[in-house]
């Protein structure tokens, strides 16, 4: 059984890490993607590739950390309590960005990456400028959903912490 200080520390860490990471992910959709859409596709795709690279090095780890905190809180909660179930849902919500990325976003991400690697030729082969813009918008929408999944996990974690 965790001490009250350990429990509080895990609650603060899980909730704050979850919400901050979700906010950063959603901010990409609502601030960065519109800026990318204002530039030539070749430039946008080059910047998007850099975003993919930097995001893949931090967001999964932060989501895992938040999920781990909620998992430990669930483990330490009484076995039949509603709080345990809430922390389990919070942990699942936080880590759900991983399968969402792999199974839902990966086709769009890989298409954008491949087009970007081929430059102007890739843009032409993909169906032109309009198709790239459509894919960038789709990435933005899917990314917002991904961030919302993590925010949902953090929200359930916050609810569990406040109701405990």
XYZ file of C-alpha atoms in Angstrom:
164
model
C 0.000 0.000 0.000
C 1.345 3.406 -0.964
C 1.677 6.217 1.542
C -0.593 9.254 1.181
C 2.372 11.271 -0.144
C 3.211 8.606 -2.729
C -0.434 8.455 -3.801
C -0.636 12.245 -4.107
C 2.619 12.337 -6.065
C 1.367 9.700 -8.512
C -1.956 11.512 -8.892
C -0.311 14.865 -9.606
C 2.228 13.304 -11.955
C -0.287 11.190 -13.899
C -2.880 13.932 -14.289
C -0.450 16.746 -15.105
C 1.649 14.658 -17.495
C -1.495 13.406 -19.219
C -3.046 16.842 -19.657
C 0.175 18.609 -20.674
C 1.003 15.926 -23.241
C -2.569 15.931 -24.581
C -2.430 19.703 -24.867
C 0.825 19.570 -26.794
C -0.570 16.971 -29.188
C -3.799 18.884 -29.798
C -1.864 22.143 -30.187
C -0.059 20.612 -33.155
C -3.399 20.103 -34.849
C -4.788 23.548 -34.172
C -1.671 25.675 -34.493
C 0.957 23.873 -36.552
C -1.122 22.147 -39.230
C -2.850 25.391 -40.340
C 0.582 27.007 -40.707
C 1.809 24.049 -42.760
C -1.200 24.435 -45.051
C -0.153 28.022 -45.846
C 3.223 26.951 -47.272
C 4.183 25.092 -50.432
C 3.586 21.377 -49.990
C 7.240 20.441 -50.375
C 8.168 22.766 -47.496
C 5.220 21.597 -45.382
C 6.109 17.954 -45.856
C 9.729 18.579 -44.857
C 8.587 20.286 -41.646
C 6.007 17.592 -40.970
C 8.719 14.944 -41.200
C 10.655 16.831 -38.505
C 7.492 16.990 -36.377
C 6.963 13.245 -36.763
C 10.525 12.598 -35.674
C 10.496 14.876 -32.627
C 6.994 13.806 -31.569
C 7.841 10.125 -31.769
C 10.673 10.658 -29.278
C 8.608 12.315 -26.562
C 4.828 11.775 -26.779
C 4.780 7.960 -26.470
C 7.114 8.083 -23.481
C 5.035 10.734 -21.706
C 1.804 8.839 -22.380
C 3.444 5.685 -21.025
C 4.574 7.550 -17.912
C 1.059 8.878 -17.253
C -0.433 5.449 -17.889
C 2.079 3.867 -15.530
C 1.199 6.332 -12.769
C -2.511 5.540 -13.174
C -1.737 1.810 -13.248
C 0.167 2.007 -9.956
C -2.709 3.977 -8.444
C -5.129 1.285 -9.642
C -2.921 -1.449 -8.180
C -2.852 0.314 -4.816
C -6.604 1.003 -4.711
C -8.899 -1.472 -2.945
C -9.594 -4.440 -5.239
C -13.346 -3.985 -5.580
C -13.455 -0.189 -5.487
C -14.808 2.082 -8.192
C -11.626 4.145 -7.844
C -9.571 1.168 -9.028
C -11.763 0.864 -12.111
C -11.468 4.602 -12.752
C -7.670 4.455 -12.609
C -7.698 1.466 -14.965
C -9.779 3.486 -17.438
C -7.405 6.436 -16.984
C -4.385 4.223 -17.669
C -6.025 2.731 -20.762
C -7.000 6.177 -22.046
C -3.483 7.511 -21.589
C -1.771 4.644 -23.396
C -4.455 4.403 -26.091
C -2.547 6.909 -28.202
C -0.112 4.122 -29.132
C -2.577 1.742 -30.830
C -4.496 4.705 -32.267
C -1.297 5.948 -33.871
C -0.339 2.537 -35.245
C -3.721 1.359 -36.475
C -5.508 4.588 -37.413
C -2.912 7.268 -38.122
C -0.043 5.261 -39.589
C -1.456 4.975 -43.131
C -1.866 8.753 -43.394
C 1.477 9.437 -41.714
C 3.340 6.989 -43.945
C 1.716 8.365 -47.081
C 2.745 11.898 -46.135
C 6.254 10.728 -45.277
C 6.652 8.878 -48.590
C 5.363 11.826 -50.607
C 7.736 14.135 -48.729
C 10.736 11.898 -49.387
C 10.027 12.015 -53.127
C 9.646 15.807 -53.265
C 7.851 17.313 -56.257
C 7.704 13.930 -57.979
C 5.955 12.439 -54.943
C 3.456 15.298 -54.879
C 2.619 14.719 -58.534
C 2.344 10.932 -58.088
C 0.084 11.336 -55.040
C -2.568 13.194 -56.982
C -1.216 16.692 -56.762
C -1.183 19.635 -54.411
C -4.831 19.198 -53.439
C -4.272 15.588 -52.325
C -1.359 16.595 -50.103
C -3.455 19.360 -48.531
C -6.229 16.829 -47.912
C -3.763 14.437 -46.236
C -2.360 17.238 -44.055
C -5.886 18.142 -42.925
C -6.602 14.483 -42.200
C -3.431 14.236 -40.143
C -4.535 17.299 -38.178
C -7.970 15.816 -37.426
C -6.589 12.420 -36.454
C -3.920 14.021 -34.293
C -6.597 16.036 -32.451
C -8.480 12.804 -31.755
C -5.278 11.195 -30.494
C -4.680 14.062 -28.085
C -8.303 13.899 -26.967
C -7.911 10.220 -26.061
C -5.034 11.097 -23.773
C -6.978 14.039 -22.319
C -9.870 11.687 -21.595
C -7.527 9.393 -19.689
C -6.130 12.319 -17.710
C -9.665 13.571 -17.033
C -10.771 10.224 -15.650
C -7.580 10.132 -13.578
C -8.365 13.589 -12.210
C -11.925 12.541 -11.388
C -10.639 9.450 -9.581
C -8.103 11.493 -7.630
C -10.677 14.071 -6.555
C -13.307 11.499 -5.657
C -10.891 9.363 -3.607
